[in-house]
Amino acid sequence: MTEGKVPNGFGAAIDFGAGDQSASTSTATSTTATAPTTARLLILGSGPAGLTAAIYAARAGLAPIVIGGYAPGGQLMLTSEVENFPGFPDGIDGPDLMAKMRAQAERFGSTMVDQDVDRVDLSAQPLRVWSARREFQAEAIIVATGASALWLGLESETRLRGRGVSACATCDGFFFKGQEVVVVGGGDTALEEALFLTRFATKVHLVHRRDSFRASKIMISRVEAHPNIQLHMNREVVEVLGERSTEAVLLRDTTGSLSTPERLAVGGLFVAIGHKPNTALLGGALPVDAAGYLQLESDTTASQIDGVFIAGDVHDHRYRQAVTAAGDGCRAALDAERWLAERDASRS
Ligand SMILES: Cc1cc2nc3c(=O)[nH]c(=O)nc-3n(C[C@H](O)[C@H](O)[C@H](O)COP(=O)(O)OP(=O)(O)OC[C@H]3O[C@@H](n4cnc5c(N)ncnc54)[C@H](O)[C@@H]3O)c2cc1C
C-alpha cells in the first residue's frame, strides 16, 4: 500500500517504481518524439488491458503503436502490493508489474507513445487519432483508456493514498485485518465494499453525506443488519489524519447541527463514490451506457464501429480488476487480429 512513483511521461525516462528493476525499466524510455504515426493497429491506453493487447498484437506481427497517456501504466501505478495477479506468489508492486508488462510489449515490437489522445475520427478508414498535435492513422483501434476512481478531493486524502487510503476494497481489503476502517459512499458499490470489508476489519464505519442511501433495498437491509457495520448518516469526511499512514478521519455533520468535527480512529479509508470512465477523447463516437461506460456490440470486444475494439475498465464496471482487464486486452487483440486478417482476405 505504499505509493509507487508516477512517471512524468512526455519524452522522459520512465521510472515505474522503486522495486524490482529487472523488467528493464531503466531502458524503458518514451519513444514519443520519434514514434511512427501509422500502424495497422493503434492501442489507446497503457494499463493492463492496453499492454496485454500490445503483447498479443506485437507477437502476431502487427507492430502496434500504444498511445498510452501522459500517466502510462494506468491505475496500478497508484498502488503497491498487488497480491492477486497470478504468477507473483509474494505479490508485486503495481509500478513494477506495469513495467514488466511494458517491457514484454516492447520486446515484441510495440511502440510506446506516452501522450494523451485528444480526439479521434472513426467515421471512415483509415481511423484517425490526434495526440499532441500529431495525427496517427490505423486500420484498427483498441480503446483501453480505463476509468478513474473519483476521490473526495482532500489534500490529506491524496497524501495518504496507498497509505491507508484506497478506492478498491477487493484489492486492498486484505491489508486491514483486525483494524477499523471507513467507507465513504451511498450507492450499491459503497455498501458492497462495506460488507466485503467486514471479512477483514473489526468494524466498518459507513459514512454517507445524506440521510438515506441510493442503493438497492436488499443491500441497505444487509448493511443495516450487520453487527460490525456502523452507519454515519449526514456525515462527510473532511480530513484524513496521519503522517506516514492513516490514523483517523474527521467527520463533519452535513446538517450543521454539530459544530465540531468528530474524530474517528481508523486504519483505512475506502472512497467508494464512483468511477469515471475515460471516454472524453472519443467525443461521443461510441455509445455509452447510463453510467458513461463504453458498450460492447456483442459477446466479442467489437464496438459498433468496424475495426474499433474495446477492452478493460473503460467498459467493465462489474469486475474492475487487473487480471480481468488483461484478459480483455488479450481478447481485443485476438479480435483485432482476426478482423485485420479478414480485411486482407476480402481485399485480395
Ligand atoms: C488504488 C488502486 C488499487 C488497485 N489494486 C488492484 C489490485 O491489487 N489488483 C487488481 O487486480 N486490481 C487492482 N486495481 C484495479 C486495476 O488497477 C484496474 O482494474 C486495471 O488497472 C484496469 O486496467 P485498464 O487497462 O482497463 O485501465 P487503467 O489501468 O485505468 O489504464 C488506462 C490507461 O489509459 C490511459 N488513458 C486514459 N485517457 C487517455 C487518453 N485520453 N489518451 C491515451 N491514454 C489514455 C491511462 O493513462 C492508462 O494508461 C486497483 C485500482 C486502484 C485505483
Coordinates of N, CA and C in Angstrom, one line a residue, residues 92-233:
I92 N 3.5 -8.2 -5.9 CA 4.4 -7.4 -6.7 C 3.9 -5.9 -6.6
D93 N 4.8 -5.0 -6.6 CA 4.4 -3.5 -6.6 C 3.7 -3.3 -7.9
G94 N 2.6 -2.4 -7.8 CA 1.9 -2.1 -9.0 C 2.8 -1.5 -10.1
P95 N 3.6 -0.5 -9.8 CA 4.5 0.0 -10.9 C 5.5 -1.0 -11.4
D96 N 5.9 -1.9 -10.6 CA 6.8 -3.0 -11.1 C 6.1 -3.9 -12.1
L97 N 4.9 -4.3 -11.7 CA 4.1 -5.1 -12.6 C 3.9 -4.4 -14.0
M98 N 3.5 -3.2 -13.9 CA 3.3 -2.4 -15.2 C 4.6 -2.3 -16.0
A99 N 5.7 -2.1 -15.3 CA 7.0 -2.1 -16.0 C 7.3 -3.4 -16.7
K100 N 7.0 -4.5 -16.1 CA 7.2 -5.8 -16.7 C 6.3 -5.9 -17.9
M101 N 5.0 -5.5 -17.8 CA 4.1 -5.7 -18.9 C 4.6 -4.8 -20.1
R102 N 5.1 -3.6 -19.7 CA 5.5 -2.7 -20.8 C 6.8 -3.3 -21.5
A103 N 7.7 -3.8 -20.7 CA 8.9 -4.4 -21.3 C 8.6 -5.5 -22.2
Q104 N 7.6 -6.3 -21.8 CA 7.2 -7.5 -22.6 C 6.5 -7.0 -23.9
A105 N 5.7 -6.0 -23.8 CA 5.1 -5.5 -25.1 C 6.2 -4.9 -26.0
E106 N 7.2 -4.2 -25.4 CA 8.2 -3.6 -26.2 C 9.1 -4.7 -26.8
R107 N 9.4 -5.7 -26.1 CA 10.2 -6.8 -26.6 C 9.8 -7.3 -27.9
F108 N 8.5 -7.4 -28.1 CA 8.0 -8.0 -29.4 C 7.6 -6.9 -30.4
G109 N 8.0 -5.7 -30.1 CA 7.9 -4.7 -31.2 C 6.8 -3.7 -31.1
S110 N 6.3 -3.5 -29.9 CA 5.3 -2.4 -29.7 C 6.0 -1.1 -29.6
T111 N 5.4 0.0 -30.1 CA 6.0 1.3 -29.9 C 5.1 2.1 -28.8
M112 N 5.8 2.7 -27.9 CA 5.1 3.4 -26.8 C 5.1 4.9 -27.1
V113 N 4.0 5.5 -27.0 CA 3.9 7.0 -27.1 C 3.2 7.4 -25.8
D114 N 3.9 8.1 -24.9 CA 3.4 8.5 -23.6 C 2.7 9.8 -23.6
Q115 N 1.6 9.9 -24.4 CA 0.9 11.1 -24.5 C -0.6 10.7 -24.5
D116 N -1.4 11.7 -24.2 CA -2.9 11.5 -24.2 C -3.4 11.7 -25.7
V117 N -4.4 10.9 -26.0 CA -5.1 11.2 -27.2 C -6.1 12.3 -27.0
D118 N -6.2 13.3 -27.9 CA -7.0 14.4 -27.7 C -8.4 14.2 -28.3
R119 N -8.4 13.7 -29.6 CA -9.6 13.4 -30.3 C -9.4 12.4 -31.3
V120 N -10.5 11.9 -31.8 CA -10.4 10.8 -32.8 C -11.4 11.1 -34.0
D121 N -11.2 10.5 -35.1 CA -12.2 10.4 -36.2 C -12.3 9.0 -36.6
L122 N -13.4 8.4 -36.2 CA -13.6 6.9 -36.5 C -14.7 6.8 -37.6
S123 N -14.9 7.8 -38.4 CA -16.1 7.8 -39.3 C -15.7 7.1 -40.6
A124 N -14.4 7.0 -40.9 CA -14.0 6.3 -42.2 C -12.6 5.7 -42.0
Q125 N -12.2 4.9 -43.0 CA -10.9 4.3 -43.0 C -10.0 5.3 -43.7
P126 N -8.7 5.4 -43.3 CA -8.1 4.9 -42.1 C -8.7 5.6 -40.9
L127 N -8.7 4.9 -39.7 CA -9.2 5.5 -38.5 C -8.1 6.5 -38.1
R128 N -8.5 7.7 -37.5 CA -7.5 8.7 -37.2 C -7.6 9.2 -35.8
V129 N -6.5 9.5 -35.2 CA -6.3 9.8 -33.8 C -5.4 11.0 -33.7
W130 N -5.7 12.0 -32.9 CA -4.8 13.1 -32.7 C -4.2 13.1 -31.3
S131 N -2.9 13.3 -31.2 CA -2.3 13.4 -29.9 C -1.2 14.4 -30.0
A132 N -1.2 15.4 -29.1 CA -0.2 16.4 -29.0 C 0.1 17.0 -30.4
R133 N -1.0 17.3 -31.1 CA -1.0 18.0 -32.5 C -0.4 17.1 -33.6
R134 N -0.2 15.8 -33.3 CA 0.2 14.9 -34.4 C -0.9 13.9 -34.7
E135 N -1.0 13.6 -36.0 CA -2.1 12.7 -36.4 C -1.5 11.3 -36.5
F136 N -2.2 10.3 -36.0 CA -1.9 8.9 -36.1 C -3.0 8.2 -36.9
Q137 N -2.6 7.2 -37.7 CA -3.6 6.5 -38.5 C -3.4 5.0 -38.4
A138 N -4.6 4.3 -38.5 CA -4.5 2.8 -38.4 C -5.8 2.3 -39.0
E139 N -5.7 1.0 -39.3 CA -6.9 0.3 -39.8 C -7.8 -0.1 -38.6
A140 N -7.2 -0.5 -37.5 CA -7.9 -0.9 -36.4 C -7.4 -0.2 -35.1
I141 N -8.3 -0.1 -34.2 CA -8.0 0.6 -32.9 C -8.6 -0.2 -31.7
I142 N -7.8 -0.3 -30.7 CA -8.3 -0.9 -29.4 C -8.4 0.3 -28.4
V143 N -9.6 0.5 -27.9 CA -9.7 1.5 -26.9 C -9.6 0.9 -25.5
A144 N -8.6 1.3 -24.7 CA -8.4 0.6 -23.4 C -8.0 1.8 -22.4
T145 N -8.8 2.8 -22.4 CA -8.4 4.0 -21.7 C -8.8 4.0 -20.2
G146 N -9.4 2.9 -19.8 CA -9.7 2.7 -18.3 C -10.7 3.6 -17.7
A147 N -10.7 3.6 -16.4 CA -11.6 4.5 -15.7 C -10.8 5.1 -14.5
S148 N -11.2 6.3 -14.1 CA -10.5 6.9 -13.0 C -11.4 6.9 -11.8
A149 N -10.9 6.4 -10.6 CA -11.7 6.5 -9.4 C -11.9 7.9 -9.0
L150 N -13.1 8.2 -8.5 CA -13.4 9.5 -8.0 C -13.0 9.6 -6.6
W151 N -12.4 10.7 -6.2 CA -11.9 10.9 -4.9 C -12.6 12.1 -4.2
L152 N -12.4 12.2 -2.9 CA -13.1 13.3 -2.2 C -12.5 14.7 -2.5
G153 N -11.2 14.7 -2.9 CA -10.6 16.0 -3.3 C -9.9 16.6 -2.1
L154 N -9.6 15.9 -1.1 CA -8.9 16.4 0.1 C -7.4 16.3 -0.1
E155 N -6.6 17.3 0.3 CA -5.1 17.2 0.2 C -4.6 16.0 1.0
S156 N -5.2 15.8 2.2 CA -4.7 14.7 3.1 C -5.0 13.3 2.5
E157 N -6.1 13.3 1.7 CA -6.5 12.0 1.1 C -5.5 11.7 0.0
T158 N -5.1 12.7 -0.8 CA -4.1 12.4 -1.8 C -2.7 12.0 -1.2
R159 N -2.4 12.7 -0.2 CA -1.1 12.4 0.5 C -1.0 11.0 1.1
L160 N -2.2 10.5 1.6 CA -2.2 9.2 2.2 C -2.7 8.1 1.3
R161 N -2.9 8.4 0.0 CA -3.3 7.4 -1.0 C -2.3 6.3 -1.0
G162 N -2.7 5.1 -0.9 CA -1.7 4.0 -0.8 C -1.1 3.8 0.6
R163 N -1.5 4.7 1.5 CA -1.0 4.5 2.9 C -2.2 4.5 3.8
G164 N -3.2 3.7 3.4 CA -4.4 3.5 4.2 C -5.6 4.1 3.4
V165 N -5.4 4.9 2.4 CA -6.5 5.5 1.6 C -6.5 4.7 0.3
S166 N -7.7 4.2 0.0 CA -7.8 3.3 -1.2 C -9.2 3.6 -1.9
A167 N -9.3 3.1 -3.1 CA -10.5 3.2 -3.8 C -11.0 1.8 -4.3
C168 N -10.4 0.8 -3.7 CA -10.7 -0.6 -4.1 C -10.6 -1.6 -3.0
A169 N -11.8 -1.9 -2.4 CA -11.8 -2.9 -1.3 C -11.4 -4.3 -1.7
T170 N -11.8 -4.7 -2.9 CA -11.4 -6.0 -3.4 C -9.9 -6.1 -3.4
C171 N -9.2 -5.0 -3.8 CA -7.8 -5.0 -4.0 C -7.1 -4.9 -2.6
D172 N -7.6 -4.1 -1.8 CA -6.8 -3.7 -0.6 C -7.4 -4.1 0.7
G173 N -8.6 -4.7 0.7 CA -9.3 -5.0 2.0 C -8.4 -5.9 2.9
F174 N -7.7 -6.8 2.2 CA -6.9 -7.8 2.9 C -5.9 -7.2 3.9
F175 N -5.4 -6.0 3.5 CA -4.4 -5.3 4.3 C -4.9 -4.8 5.6
F176 N -6.2 -4.8 5.8 CA -6.8 -4.2 7.0 C -7.4 -5.1 8.0
K177 N -6.8 -6.3 8.0 CA -7.2 -7.4 9.0 C -7.0 -6.8 10.4
G178 N -8.1 -7.0 11.2 CA -8.0 -6.6 12.6 C -8.1 -5.1 12.9
Q179 N -8.4 -4.3 11.8 CA -8.4 -2.8 12.1 C -9.8 -2.3 11.8
E180 N -10.1 -1.1 12.2 CA -11.3 -0.4 11.9 C -11.1 0.4 10.6
V181 N -12.1 0.5 9.8 CA -12.0 1.2 8.5 C -13.3 2.0 8.3
V182 N -13.1 3.0 7.4 CA -14.2 3.9 7.0 C -14.5 3.6 5.5
V183 N -15.8 3.5 5.1 CA -16.1 3.5 3.7 C -17.0 4.7 3.5
V184 N -16.7 5.5 2.4 CA -17.5 6.7 2.1 C -18.3 6.4 0.8
G185 N -19.6 6.7 0.9 CA -20.4 6.5 -0.3 C -21.8 6.0 0.1
G186 N -22.7 6.2 -0.8 CA -24.1 5.8 -0.5 C -24.8 5.0 -1.6
G187 N -24.0 4.5 -2.5 CA -24.6 3.7 -3.6 C -24.4 2.2 -3.3
D188 N -24.8 1.3 -4.3 CA -24.6 -0.1 -4.1 C -23.2 -0.5 -3.9
T189 N -22.3 0.2 -4.7 CA -20.8 -0.2 -4.6 C -20.3 0.1 -3.2
A190 N -20.6 1.2 -2.6 CA -20.2 1.5 -1.3 C -20.7 0.5 -0.3
L191 N -21.9 0.1 -0.4 CA -22.5 -0.8 0.5 C -21.9 -2.2 0.4
E192 N -21.6 -2.5 -0.9 CA -21.0 -3.8 -1.2 C -19.6 -3.8 -0.6
E193 N -18.9 -2.7 -0.8 CA -17.5 -2.6 -0.3 C -17.5 -2.8 1.3
A194 N -18.5 -2.1 1.9 CA -18.6 -2.1 3.4 C -18.8 -3.6 3.8
L195 N -19.7 -4.3 3.2 CA -20.0 -5.7 3.5 C -18.7 -6.5 3.3
F196 N -18.1 -6.3 2.2 CA -16.9 -7.1 1.9 C -15.8 -6.9 2.9
L197 N -15.6 -5.6 3.4 CA -14.6 -5.3 4.3 C -14.8 -5.9 5.7
T198 N -16.1 -6.3 6.0 CA -16.3 -6.9 7.3 C -15.6 -8.3 7.5
R199 N -15.1 -8.8 6.3 CA -14.4 -10.1 6.4 C -13.0 -9.9 7.1
F200 N -12.5 -8.6 7.0 CA -11.2 -8.3 7.5 C -11.2 -7.4 8.7
A201 N -12.0 -6.3 8.6 CA -11.9 -5.3 9.6 C -12.8 -5.7 10.8
T202 N -12.4 -5.2 12.0 CA -13.1 -5.5 13.2 C -14.4 -4.6 13.1
K203 N -14.4 -3.5 12.5 CA -15.5 -2.6 12.4 C -15.5 -1.8 11.2
V204 N -16.6 -1.7 10.5 CA -16.6 -0.8 9.3 C -17.6 0.3 9.5
H205 N -17.1 1.5 9.4 CA -17.9 2.7 9.5 C -18.3 3.2 8.1
L206 N -19.6 3.2 7.9 CA -20.1 3.6 6.6 C -20.6 5.0 6.7
V207 N -19.9 5.9 5.9 CA -20.2 7.4 6.0 C -20.9 7.8 4.8
H208 N -22.1 8.5 5.0 CA -22.8 9.0 3.8 C -23.3 10.4 4.1
R209 N -23.2 11.3 3.1 CA -23.5 12.7 3.4 C -25.0 13.0 3.5
R210 N -25.8 12.1 3.0 CA -27.3 12.3 3.1 C -27.9 11.5 4.2
D211 N -29.3 11.6 4.3 CA -29.9 10.8 5.4 C -30.4 9.5 4.9
S212 N -30.3 9.2 3.5 CA -30.7 7.9 3.0 C -29.8 7.5 1.9
F213 N -29.7 6.1 1.7 CA -28.7 5.6 0.7 C -29.4 5.6 -0.7
R214 N -28.6 5.6 -1.8 CA -29.1 5.5 -3.1 C -29.1 4.0 -3.6
A215 N -28.8 3.1 -2.7 CA -28.6 1.7 -3.0 C -29.9 0.9 -3.0
S216 N -29.8 -0.4 -3.5 CA -31.0 -1.2 -3.5 C -31.4 -1.6 -2.1
K217 N -32.7 -1.9 -2.0 CA -33.3 -2.2 -0.7 C -32.5 -3.4 0.0
I218 N -32.2 -4.4 -0.8 CA -31.6 -5.6 -0.2 C -30.2 -5.3 0.4
M219 N -29.5 -4.4 -0.3 CA -28.1 -4.0 0.2 C -28.3 -3.2 1.4
I220 N -29.3 -2.3 1.4 CA -29.5 -1.5 2.6 C -29.8 -2.3 3.8
S221 N -30.7 -3.3 3.6 CA -31.1 -4.1 4.8 C -29.9 -5.0 5.2
R222 N -29.0 -5.4 4.3 CA -27.9 -6.2 4.7 C -26.9 -5.3 5.6
V223 N -26.6 -4.1 5.1 CA -25.7 -3.3 6.0 C -26.3 -2.9 7.3
E224 N -27.6 -2.6 7.2 CA -28.3 -2.2 8.5 C -28.3 -3.4 9.5
A225 N -28.4 -4.6 9.0 CA -28.5 -5.7 9.9 C -27.1 -6.2 10.3
H226 N -26.0 -5.7 9.7 CA -24.7 -6.3 10.0 C -24.2 -5.8 11.3
P227 N -23.8 -6.7 12.3 CA -23.4 -6.2 13.6 C -22.0 -5.4 13.6
N228 N -21.2 -5.6 12.5 CA -19.9 -4.9 12.5 C -19.9 -3.7 11.6
I229 N -21.1 -3.3 11.1 CA -21.1 -2.0 10.3 C -21.9 -0.9 11.1
Q230 N -21.2 0.2 11.3 CA -21.9 1.3 11.9 C -22.1 2.4 10.9
L231 N -23.4 2.8 10.8 CA -23.7 3.9 9.9 C -23.5 5.3 10.4
H232 N -23.0 6.1 9.6 CA -22.8 7.6 10.0 C -23.5 8.4 8.9
M233 N -24.8 8.6 9.1 CA -25.6 9.3 8.0 C -25.4 10.8 8.3

